[in-house]
mmCIF file with all atom_site columns, C-alpha atoms in Angstrom:
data_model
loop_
_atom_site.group_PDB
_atom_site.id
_atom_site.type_symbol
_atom_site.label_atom_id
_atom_site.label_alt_id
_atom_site.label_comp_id
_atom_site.label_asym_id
_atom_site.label_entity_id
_atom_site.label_seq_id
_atom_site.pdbx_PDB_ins_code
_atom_site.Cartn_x
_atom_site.Cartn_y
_atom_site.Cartn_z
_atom_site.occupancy
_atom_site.B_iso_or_equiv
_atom_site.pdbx_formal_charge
_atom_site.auth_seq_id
_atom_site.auth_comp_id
_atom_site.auth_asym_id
_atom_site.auth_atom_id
_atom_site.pdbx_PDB_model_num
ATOM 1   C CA . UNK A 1 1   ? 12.481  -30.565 57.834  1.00 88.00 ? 1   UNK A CA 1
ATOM 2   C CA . UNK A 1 2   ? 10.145  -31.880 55.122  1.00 91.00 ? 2   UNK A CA 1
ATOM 3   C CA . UNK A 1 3   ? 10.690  -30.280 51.343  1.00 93.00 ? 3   UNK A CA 1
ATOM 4   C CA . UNK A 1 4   ? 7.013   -29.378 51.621  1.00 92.00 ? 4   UNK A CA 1
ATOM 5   C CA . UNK A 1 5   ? 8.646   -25.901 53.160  1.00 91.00 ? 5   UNK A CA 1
ATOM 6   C CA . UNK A 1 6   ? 10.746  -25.383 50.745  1.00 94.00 ? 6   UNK A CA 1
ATOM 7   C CA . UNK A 1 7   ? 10.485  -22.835 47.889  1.00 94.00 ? 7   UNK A CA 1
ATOM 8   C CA . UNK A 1 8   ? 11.642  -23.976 45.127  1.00 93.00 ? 8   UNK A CA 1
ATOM 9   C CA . UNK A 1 9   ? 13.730  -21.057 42.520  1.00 94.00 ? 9   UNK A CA 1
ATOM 10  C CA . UNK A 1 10  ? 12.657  -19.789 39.671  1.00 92.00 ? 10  UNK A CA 1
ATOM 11  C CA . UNK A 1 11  ? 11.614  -22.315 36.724  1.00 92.00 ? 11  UNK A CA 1
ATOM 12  C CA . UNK A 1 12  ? 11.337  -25.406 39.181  1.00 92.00 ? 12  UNK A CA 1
ATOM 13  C CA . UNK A 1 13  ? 8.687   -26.784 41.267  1.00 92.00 ? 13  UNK A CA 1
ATOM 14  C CA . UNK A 1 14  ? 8.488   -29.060 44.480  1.00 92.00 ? 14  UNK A CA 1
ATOM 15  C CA . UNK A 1 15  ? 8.641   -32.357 43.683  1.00 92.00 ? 15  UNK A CA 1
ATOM 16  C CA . UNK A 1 16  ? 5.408   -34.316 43.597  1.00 89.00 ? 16  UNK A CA 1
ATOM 17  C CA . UNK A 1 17  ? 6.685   -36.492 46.709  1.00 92.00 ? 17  UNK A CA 1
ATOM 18  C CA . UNK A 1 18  ? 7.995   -33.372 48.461  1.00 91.00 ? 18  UNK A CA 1
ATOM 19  C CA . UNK A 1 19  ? 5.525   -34.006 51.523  1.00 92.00 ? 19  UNK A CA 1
ATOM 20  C CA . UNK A 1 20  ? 8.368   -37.635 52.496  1.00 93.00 ? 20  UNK A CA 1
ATOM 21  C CA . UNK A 1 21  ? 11.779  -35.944 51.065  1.00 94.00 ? 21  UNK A CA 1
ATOM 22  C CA . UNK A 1 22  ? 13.902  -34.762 53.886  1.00 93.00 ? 22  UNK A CA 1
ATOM 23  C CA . UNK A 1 23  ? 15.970  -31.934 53.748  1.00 93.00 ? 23  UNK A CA 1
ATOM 24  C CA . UNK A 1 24  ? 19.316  -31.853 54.337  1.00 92.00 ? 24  UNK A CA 1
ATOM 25  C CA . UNK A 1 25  ? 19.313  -29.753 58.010  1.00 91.00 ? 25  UNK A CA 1
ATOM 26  C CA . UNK A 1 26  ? 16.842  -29.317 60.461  1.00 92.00 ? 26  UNK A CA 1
ATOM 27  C CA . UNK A 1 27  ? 15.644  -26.374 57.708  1.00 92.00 ? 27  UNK A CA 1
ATOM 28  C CA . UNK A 1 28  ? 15.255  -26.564 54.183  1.00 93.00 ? 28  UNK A CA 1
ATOM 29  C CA . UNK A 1 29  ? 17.909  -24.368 52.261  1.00 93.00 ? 29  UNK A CA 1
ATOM 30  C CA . UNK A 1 30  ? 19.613  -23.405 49.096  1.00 93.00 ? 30  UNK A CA 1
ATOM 31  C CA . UNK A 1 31  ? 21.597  -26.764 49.256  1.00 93.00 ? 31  UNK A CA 1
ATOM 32  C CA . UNK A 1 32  ? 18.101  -28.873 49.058  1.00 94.00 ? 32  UNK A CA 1
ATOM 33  C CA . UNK A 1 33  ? 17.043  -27.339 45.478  1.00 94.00 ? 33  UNK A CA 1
ATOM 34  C CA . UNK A 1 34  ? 18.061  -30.750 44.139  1.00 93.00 ? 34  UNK A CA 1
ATOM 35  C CA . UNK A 1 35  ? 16.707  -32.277 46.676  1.00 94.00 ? 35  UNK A CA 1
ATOM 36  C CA . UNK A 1 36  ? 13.267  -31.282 46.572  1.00 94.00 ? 36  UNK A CA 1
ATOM 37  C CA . UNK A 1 37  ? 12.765  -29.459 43.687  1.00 94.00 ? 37  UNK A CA 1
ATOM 38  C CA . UNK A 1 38  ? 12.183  -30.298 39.390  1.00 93.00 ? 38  UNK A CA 1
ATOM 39  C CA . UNK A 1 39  ? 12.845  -28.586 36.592  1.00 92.00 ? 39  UNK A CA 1
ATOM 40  C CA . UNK A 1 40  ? 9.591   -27.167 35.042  1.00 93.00 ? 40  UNK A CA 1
ATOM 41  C CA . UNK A 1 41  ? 9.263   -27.425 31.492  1.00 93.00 ? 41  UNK A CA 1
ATOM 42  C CA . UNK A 1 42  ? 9.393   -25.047 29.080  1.00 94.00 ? 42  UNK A CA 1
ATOM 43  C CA . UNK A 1 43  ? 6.791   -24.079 26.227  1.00 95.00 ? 43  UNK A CA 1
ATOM 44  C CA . UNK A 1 44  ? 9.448   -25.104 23.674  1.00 93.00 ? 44  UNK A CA 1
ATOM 45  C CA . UNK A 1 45  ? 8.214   -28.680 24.563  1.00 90.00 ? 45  UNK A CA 1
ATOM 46  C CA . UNK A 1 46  ? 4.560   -27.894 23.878  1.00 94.00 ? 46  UNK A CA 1
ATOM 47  C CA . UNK A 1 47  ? 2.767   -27.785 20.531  1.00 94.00 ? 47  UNK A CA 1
ATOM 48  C CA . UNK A 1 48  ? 0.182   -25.625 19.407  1.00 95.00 ? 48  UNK A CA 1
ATOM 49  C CA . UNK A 1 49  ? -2.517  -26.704 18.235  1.00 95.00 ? 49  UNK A CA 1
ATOM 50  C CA . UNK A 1 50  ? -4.525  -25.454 14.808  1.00 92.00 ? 50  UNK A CA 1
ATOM 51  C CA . UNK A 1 51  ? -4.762  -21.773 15.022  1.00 92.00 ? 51  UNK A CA 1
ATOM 52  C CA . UNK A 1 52  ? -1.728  -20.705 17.983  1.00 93.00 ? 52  UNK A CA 1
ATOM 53  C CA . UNK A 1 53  ? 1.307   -20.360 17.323  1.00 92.00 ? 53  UNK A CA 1
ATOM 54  C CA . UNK A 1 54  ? 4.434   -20.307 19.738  1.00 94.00 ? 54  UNK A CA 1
ATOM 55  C CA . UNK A 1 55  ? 4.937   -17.218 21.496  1.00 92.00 ? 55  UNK A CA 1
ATOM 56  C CA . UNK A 1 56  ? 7.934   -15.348 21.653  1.00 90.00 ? 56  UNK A CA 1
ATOM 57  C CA . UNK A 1 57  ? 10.548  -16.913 23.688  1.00 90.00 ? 57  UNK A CA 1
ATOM 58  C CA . UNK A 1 58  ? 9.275   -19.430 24.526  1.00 90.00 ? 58  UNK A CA 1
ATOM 59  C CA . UNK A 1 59  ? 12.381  -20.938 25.700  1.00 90.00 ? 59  UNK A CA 1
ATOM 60  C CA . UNK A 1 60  ? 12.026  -18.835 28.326  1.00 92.00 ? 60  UNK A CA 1
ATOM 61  C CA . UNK A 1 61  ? 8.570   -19.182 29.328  1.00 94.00 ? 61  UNK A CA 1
ATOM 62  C CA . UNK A 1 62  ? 7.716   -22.111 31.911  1.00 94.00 ? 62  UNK A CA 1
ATOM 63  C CA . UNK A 1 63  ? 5.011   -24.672 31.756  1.00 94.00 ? 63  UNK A CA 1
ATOM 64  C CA . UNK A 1 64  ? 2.994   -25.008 34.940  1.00 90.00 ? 64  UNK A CA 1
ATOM 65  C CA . UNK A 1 65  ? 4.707   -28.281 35.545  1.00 88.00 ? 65  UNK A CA 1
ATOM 66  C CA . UNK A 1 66  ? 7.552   -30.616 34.855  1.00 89.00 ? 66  UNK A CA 1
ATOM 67  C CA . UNK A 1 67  ? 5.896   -31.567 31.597  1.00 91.00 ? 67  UNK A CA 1
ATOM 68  C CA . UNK A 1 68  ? 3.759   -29.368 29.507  1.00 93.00 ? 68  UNK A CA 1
ATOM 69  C CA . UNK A 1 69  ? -0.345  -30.102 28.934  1.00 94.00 ? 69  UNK A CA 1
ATOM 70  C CA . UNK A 1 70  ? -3.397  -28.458 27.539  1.00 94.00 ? 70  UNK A CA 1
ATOM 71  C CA . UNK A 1 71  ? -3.724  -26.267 30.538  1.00 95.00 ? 71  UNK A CA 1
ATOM 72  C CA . UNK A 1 72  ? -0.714  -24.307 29.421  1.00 96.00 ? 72  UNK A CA 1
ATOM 73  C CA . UNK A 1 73  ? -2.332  -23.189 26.099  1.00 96.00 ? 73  UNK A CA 1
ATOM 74  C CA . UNK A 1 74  ? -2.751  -19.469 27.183  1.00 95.00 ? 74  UNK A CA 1
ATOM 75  C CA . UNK A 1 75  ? 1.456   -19.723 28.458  1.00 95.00 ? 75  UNK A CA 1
ATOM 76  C CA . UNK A 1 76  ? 2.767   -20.694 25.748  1.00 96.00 ? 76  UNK A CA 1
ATOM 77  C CA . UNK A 1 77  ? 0.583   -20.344 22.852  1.00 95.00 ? 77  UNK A CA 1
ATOM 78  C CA . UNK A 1 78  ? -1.473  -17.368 21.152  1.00 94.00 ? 78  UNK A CA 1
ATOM 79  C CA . UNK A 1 79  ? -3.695  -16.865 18.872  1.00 94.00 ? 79  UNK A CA 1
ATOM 80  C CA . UNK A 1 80  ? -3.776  -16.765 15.507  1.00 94.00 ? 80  UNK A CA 1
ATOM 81  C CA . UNK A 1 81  ? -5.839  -14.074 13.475  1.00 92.00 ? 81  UNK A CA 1
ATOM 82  C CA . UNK A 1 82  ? -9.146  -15.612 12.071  1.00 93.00 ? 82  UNK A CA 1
ATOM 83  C CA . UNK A 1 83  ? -10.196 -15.478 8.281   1.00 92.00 ? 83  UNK A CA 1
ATOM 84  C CA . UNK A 1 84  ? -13.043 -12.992 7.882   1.00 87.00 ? 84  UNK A CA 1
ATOM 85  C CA . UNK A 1 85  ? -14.252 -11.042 5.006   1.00 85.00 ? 85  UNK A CA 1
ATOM 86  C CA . UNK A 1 86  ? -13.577 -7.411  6.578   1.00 88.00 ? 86  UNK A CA 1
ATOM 87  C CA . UNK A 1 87  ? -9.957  -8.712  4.747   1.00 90.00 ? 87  UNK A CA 1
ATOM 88  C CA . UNK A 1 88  ? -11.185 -8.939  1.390   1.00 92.00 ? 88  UNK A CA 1
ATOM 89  C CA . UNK A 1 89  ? -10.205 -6.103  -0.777  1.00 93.00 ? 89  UNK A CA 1
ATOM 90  C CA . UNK A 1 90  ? -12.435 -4.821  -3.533  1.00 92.00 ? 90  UNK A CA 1
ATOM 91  C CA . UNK A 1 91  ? -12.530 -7.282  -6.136  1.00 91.00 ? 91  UNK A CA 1
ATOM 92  C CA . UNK A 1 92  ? -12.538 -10.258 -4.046  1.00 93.00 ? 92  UNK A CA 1
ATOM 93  C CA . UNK A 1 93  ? -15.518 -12.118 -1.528  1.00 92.00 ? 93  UNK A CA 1
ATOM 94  C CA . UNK A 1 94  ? -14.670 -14.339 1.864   1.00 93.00 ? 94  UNK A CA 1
ATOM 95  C CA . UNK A 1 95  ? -13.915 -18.026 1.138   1.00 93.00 ? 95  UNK A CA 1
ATOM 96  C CA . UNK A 1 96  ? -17.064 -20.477 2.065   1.00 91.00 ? 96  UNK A CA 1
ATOM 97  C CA . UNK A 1 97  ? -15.154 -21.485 4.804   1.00 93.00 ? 97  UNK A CA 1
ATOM 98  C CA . UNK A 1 98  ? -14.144 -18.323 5.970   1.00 91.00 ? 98  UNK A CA 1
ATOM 99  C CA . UNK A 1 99  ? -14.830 -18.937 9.766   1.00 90.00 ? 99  UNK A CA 1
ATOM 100 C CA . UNK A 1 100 ? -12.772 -21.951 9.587   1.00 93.00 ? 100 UNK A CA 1
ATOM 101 C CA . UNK A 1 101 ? -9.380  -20.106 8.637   1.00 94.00 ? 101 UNK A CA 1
ATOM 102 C CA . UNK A 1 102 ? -6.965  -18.579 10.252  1.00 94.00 ? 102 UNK A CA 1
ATOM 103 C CA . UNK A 1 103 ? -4.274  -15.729 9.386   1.00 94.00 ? 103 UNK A CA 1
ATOM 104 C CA . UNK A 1 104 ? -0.541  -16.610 9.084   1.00 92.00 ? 104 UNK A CA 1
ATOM 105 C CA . UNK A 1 105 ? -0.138  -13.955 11.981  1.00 89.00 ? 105 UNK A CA 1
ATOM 106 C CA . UNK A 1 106 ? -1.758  -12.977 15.148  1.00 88.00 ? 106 UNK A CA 1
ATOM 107 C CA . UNK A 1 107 ? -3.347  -10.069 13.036  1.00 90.00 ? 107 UNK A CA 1
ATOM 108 C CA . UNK A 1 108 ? -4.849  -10.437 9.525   1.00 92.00 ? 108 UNK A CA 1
ATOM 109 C CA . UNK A 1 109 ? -3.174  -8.085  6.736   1.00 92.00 ? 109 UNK A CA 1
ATOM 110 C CA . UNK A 1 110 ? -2.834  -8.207  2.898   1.00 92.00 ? 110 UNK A CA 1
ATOM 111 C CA . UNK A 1 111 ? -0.547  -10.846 2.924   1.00 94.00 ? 111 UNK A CA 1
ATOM 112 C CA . UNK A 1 112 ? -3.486  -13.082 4.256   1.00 95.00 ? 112 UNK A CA 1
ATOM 113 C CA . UNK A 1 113 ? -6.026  -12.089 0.859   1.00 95.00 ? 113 UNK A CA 1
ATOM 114 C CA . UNK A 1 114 ? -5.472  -15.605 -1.082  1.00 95.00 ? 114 UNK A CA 1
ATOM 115 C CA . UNK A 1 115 ? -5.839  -17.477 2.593   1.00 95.00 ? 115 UNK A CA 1
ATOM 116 C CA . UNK A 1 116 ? -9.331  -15.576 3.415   1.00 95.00 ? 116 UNK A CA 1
ATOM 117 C CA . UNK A 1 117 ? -10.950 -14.704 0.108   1.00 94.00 ? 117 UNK A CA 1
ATOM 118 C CA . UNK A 1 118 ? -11.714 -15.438 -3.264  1.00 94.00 ? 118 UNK A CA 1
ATOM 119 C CA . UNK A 1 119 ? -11.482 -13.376 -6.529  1.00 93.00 ? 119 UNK A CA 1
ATOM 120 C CA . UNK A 1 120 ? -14.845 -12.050 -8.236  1.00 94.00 ? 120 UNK A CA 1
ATOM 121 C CA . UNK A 1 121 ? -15.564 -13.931 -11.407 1.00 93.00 ? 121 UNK A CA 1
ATOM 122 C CA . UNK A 1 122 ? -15.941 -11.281 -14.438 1.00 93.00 ? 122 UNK A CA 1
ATOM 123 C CA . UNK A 1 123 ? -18.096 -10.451 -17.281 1.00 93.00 ? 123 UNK A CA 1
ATOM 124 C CA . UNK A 1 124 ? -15.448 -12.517 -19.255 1.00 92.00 ? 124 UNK A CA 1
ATOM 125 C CA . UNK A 1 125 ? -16.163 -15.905 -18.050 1.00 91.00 ? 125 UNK A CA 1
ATOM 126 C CA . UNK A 1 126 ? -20.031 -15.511 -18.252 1.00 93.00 ? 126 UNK A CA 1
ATOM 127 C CA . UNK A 1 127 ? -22.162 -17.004 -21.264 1.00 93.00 ? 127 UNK A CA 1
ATOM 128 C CA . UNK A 1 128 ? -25.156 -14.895 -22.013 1.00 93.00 ? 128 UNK A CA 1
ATOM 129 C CA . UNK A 1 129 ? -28.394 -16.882 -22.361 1.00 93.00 ? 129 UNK A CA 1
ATOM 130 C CA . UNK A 1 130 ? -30.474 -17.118 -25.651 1.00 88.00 ? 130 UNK A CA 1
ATOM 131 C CA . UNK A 1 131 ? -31.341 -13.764 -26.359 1.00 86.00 ? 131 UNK A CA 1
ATOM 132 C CA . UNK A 1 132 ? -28.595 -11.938 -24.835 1.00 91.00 ? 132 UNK A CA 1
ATOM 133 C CA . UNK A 1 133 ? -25.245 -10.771 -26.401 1.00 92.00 ? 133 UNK A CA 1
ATOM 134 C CA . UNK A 1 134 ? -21.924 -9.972  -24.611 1.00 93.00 ? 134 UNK A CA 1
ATOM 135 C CA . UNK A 1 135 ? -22.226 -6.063  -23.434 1.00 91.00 ? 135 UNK A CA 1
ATOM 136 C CA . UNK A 1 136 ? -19.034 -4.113  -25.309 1.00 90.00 ? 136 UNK A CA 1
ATOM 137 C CA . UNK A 1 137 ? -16.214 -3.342  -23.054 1.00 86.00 ? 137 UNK A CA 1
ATOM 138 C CA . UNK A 1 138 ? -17.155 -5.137  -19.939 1.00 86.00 ? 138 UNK A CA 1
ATOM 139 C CA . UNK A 1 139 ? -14.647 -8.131  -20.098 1.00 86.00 ? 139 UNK A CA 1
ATOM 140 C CA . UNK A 1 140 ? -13.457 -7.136  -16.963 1.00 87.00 ? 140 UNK A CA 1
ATOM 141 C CA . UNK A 1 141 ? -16.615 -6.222  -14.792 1.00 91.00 ? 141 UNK A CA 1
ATOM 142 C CA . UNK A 1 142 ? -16.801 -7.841  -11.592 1.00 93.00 ? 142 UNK A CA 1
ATOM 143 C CA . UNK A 1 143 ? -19.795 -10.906 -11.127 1.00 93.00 ? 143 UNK A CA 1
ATOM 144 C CA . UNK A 1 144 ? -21.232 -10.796 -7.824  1.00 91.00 ? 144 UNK A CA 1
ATOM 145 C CA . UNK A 1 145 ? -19.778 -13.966 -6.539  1.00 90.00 ? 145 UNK A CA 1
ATOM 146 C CA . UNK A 1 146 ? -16.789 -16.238 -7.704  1.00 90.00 ? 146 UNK A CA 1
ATOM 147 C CA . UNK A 1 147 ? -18.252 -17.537 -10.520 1.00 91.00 ? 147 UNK A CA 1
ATOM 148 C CA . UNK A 1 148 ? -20.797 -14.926 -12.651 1.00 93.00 ? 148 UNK A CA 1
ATOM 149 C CA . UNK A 1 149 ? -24.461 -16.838 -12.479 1.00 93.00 ? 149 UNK A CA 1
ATOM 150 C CA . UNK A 1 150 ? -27.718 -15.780 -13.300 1.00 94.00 ? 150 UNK A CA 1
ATOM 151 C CA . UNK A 1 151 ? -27.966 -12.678 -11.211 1.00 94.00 ? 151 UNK A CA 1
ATOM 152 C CA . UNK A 1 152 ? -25.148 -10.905 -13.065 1.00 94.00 ? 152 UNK A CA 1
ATOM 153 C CA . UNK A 1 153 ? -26.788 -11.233 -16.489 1.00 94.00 ? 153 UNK A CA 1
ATOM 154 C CA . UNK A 1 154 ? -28.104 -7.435  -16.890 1.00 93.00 ? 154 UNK A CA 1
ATOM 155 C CA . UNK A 1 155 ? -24.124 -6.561  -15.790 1.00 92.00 ? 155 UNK A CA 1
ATOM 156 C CA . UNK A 1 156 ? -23.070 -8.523  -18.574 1.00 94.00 ? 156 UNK A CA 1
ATOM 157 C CA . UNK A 1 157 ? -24.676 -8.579  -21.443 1.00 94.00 ? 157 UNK A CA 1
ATOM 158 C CA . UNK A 1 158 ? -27.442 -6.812  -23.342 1.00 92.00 ? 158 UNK A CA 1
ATOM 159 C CA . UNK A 1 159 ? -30.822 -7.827  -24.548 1.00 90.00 ? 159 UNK A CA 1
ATOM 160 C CA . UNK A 1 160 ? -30.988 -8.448  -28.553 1.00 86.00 ? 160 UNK A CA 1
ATOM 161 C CA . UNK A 1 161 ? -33.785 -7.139  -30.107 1.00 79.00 ? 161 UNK A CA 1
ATOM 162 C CA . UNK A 1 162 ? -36.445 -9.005  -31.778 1.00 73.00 ? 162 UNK A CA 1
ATOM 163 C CA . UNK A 1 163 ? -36.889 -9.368  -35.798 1.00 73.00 ? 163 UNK A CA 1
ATOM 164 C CA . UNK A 1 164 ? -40.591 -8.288  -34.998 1.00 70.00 ? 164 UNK A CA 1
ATOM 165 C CA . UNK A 1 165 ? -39.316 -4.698  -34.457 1.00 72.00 ? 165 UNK A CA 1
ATOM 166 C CA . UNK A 1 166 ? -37.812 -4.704  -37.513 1.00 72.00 ? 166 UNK A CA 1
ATOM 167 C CA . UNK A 1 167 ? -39.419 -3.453  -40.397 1.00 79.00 ? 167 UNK A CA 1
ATOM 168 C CA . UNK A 1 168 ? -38.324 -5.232  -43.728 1.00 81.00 ? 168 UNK A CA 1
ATOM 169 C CA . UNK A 1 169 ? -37.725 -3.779  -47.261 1.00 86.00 ? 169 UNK A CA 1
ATOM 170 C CA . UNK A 1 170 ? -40.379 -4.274  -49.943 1.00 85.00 ? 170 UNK A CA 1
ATOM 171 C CA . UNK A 1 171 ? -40.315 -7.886  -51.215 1.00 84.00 ? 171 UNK A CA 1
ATOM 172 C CA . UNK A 1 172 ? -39.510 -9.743  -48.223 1.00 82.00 ? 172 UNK A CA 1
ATOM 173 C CA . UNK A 1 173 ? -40.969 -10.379 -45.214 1.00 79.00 ? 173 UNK A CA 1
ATOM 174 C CA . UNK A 1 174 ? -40.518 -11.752 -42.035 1.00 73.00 ? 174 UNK A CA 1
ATOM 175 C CA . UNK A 1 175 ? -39.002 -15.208 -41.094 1.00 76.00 ? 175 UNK A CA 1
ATOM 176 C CA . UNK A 1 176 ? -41.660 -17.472 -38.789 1.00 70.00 ? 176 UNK A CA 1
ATOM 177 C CA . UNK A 1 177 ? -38.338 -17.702 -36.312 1.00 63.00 ? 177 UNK A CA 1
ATOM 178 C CA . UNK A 1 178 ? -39.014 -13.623 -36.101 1.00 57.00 ? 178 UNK A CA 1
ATOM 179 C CA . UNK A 1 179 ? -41.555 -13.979 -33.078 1.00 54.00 ? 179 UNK A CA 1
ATOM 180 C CA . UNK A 1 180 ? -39.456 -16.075 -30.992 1.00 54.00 ? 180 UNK A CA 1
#
């Protein structure tokens, strides 16, 4: 008998020349396993690539062959959680390259926050424009992105008033810079 009848036990496969190797008797048995059968591999051999990681055991997992390739991705490998901004708490936006990211696990939690997202800039880090001054007490109001820009001017800071509203005591009057 050929090993092409054979089956091979658990974690081995028929040899790729099994359809020439004789067995040992007239039928294939037990006592041809060495014969006509190899050793499959086993995921601990294989590497994931960017975003899997190893599953569990994989000691104990088998490749589909006697050496591990891409088509045992889904075997031995699973997938990492991906960045997105549902993780970013309040105070804090997605990164820019969000959909590029993954999660250290195969779920995203709080632990993932400085992988994922950014913190808000605040009031504190924003200069008001000509004409504006620093609103009281909001040091540590959130921008609207990572850095405060033009949008979050009326959040931070208050318009100044112009000298022309002012009305000045008798004697002086007011400067030529008072209009502008």
């Amino acid at each position: 008998a050929r090993c092409r009848t054979y089956e091979c036990p658990f974690g081995t496969t028929l040899k790729e020349e099994a359809s020439i190797i004789v067995c040992s008797g007239s039928v294939c048995s037990e006592k041809d396993a060495g014969t006509c059968c190899d050793d499959l591999a086993t995921c601990s051999l294989y590497e994931c690539p960017r975003g899997y990681v190893p599953r569990e055991d994989v000691s104990e997992i088998f490749c589909g062959a006697q050496s591990c390739s891409r088509a045992d991705l889904e075997t031995c490998c699973t997938p990492l959680g991906q960045c997105s901004s549902d993780i970013c708490p309040h105070g804090y936006t997605a990164k820019s390259d969000v959909a590029d990211r993954f999660c250290a696990e195969r779920t995203c939690t709080h632990k993932d926050v400085k992988t994922c997202c950014d913190a808000l800039g605040t009031c504190a880090s924003y200069d008001c424009p000509r004409g504006y001054a620093p609103r009281l007490g909001v040091e540590d109001v959130l921008c609207l992105s990572r850095s405060c820009t033009e949008r979050d001017k009326d959040t931070c800071c208050d318009t100044l008033a112009l000298c022309t509203s002012h009305r000045c005591p008798a004697g002086f009057t007011l400067k030529e810079a008072a209009w502008s």
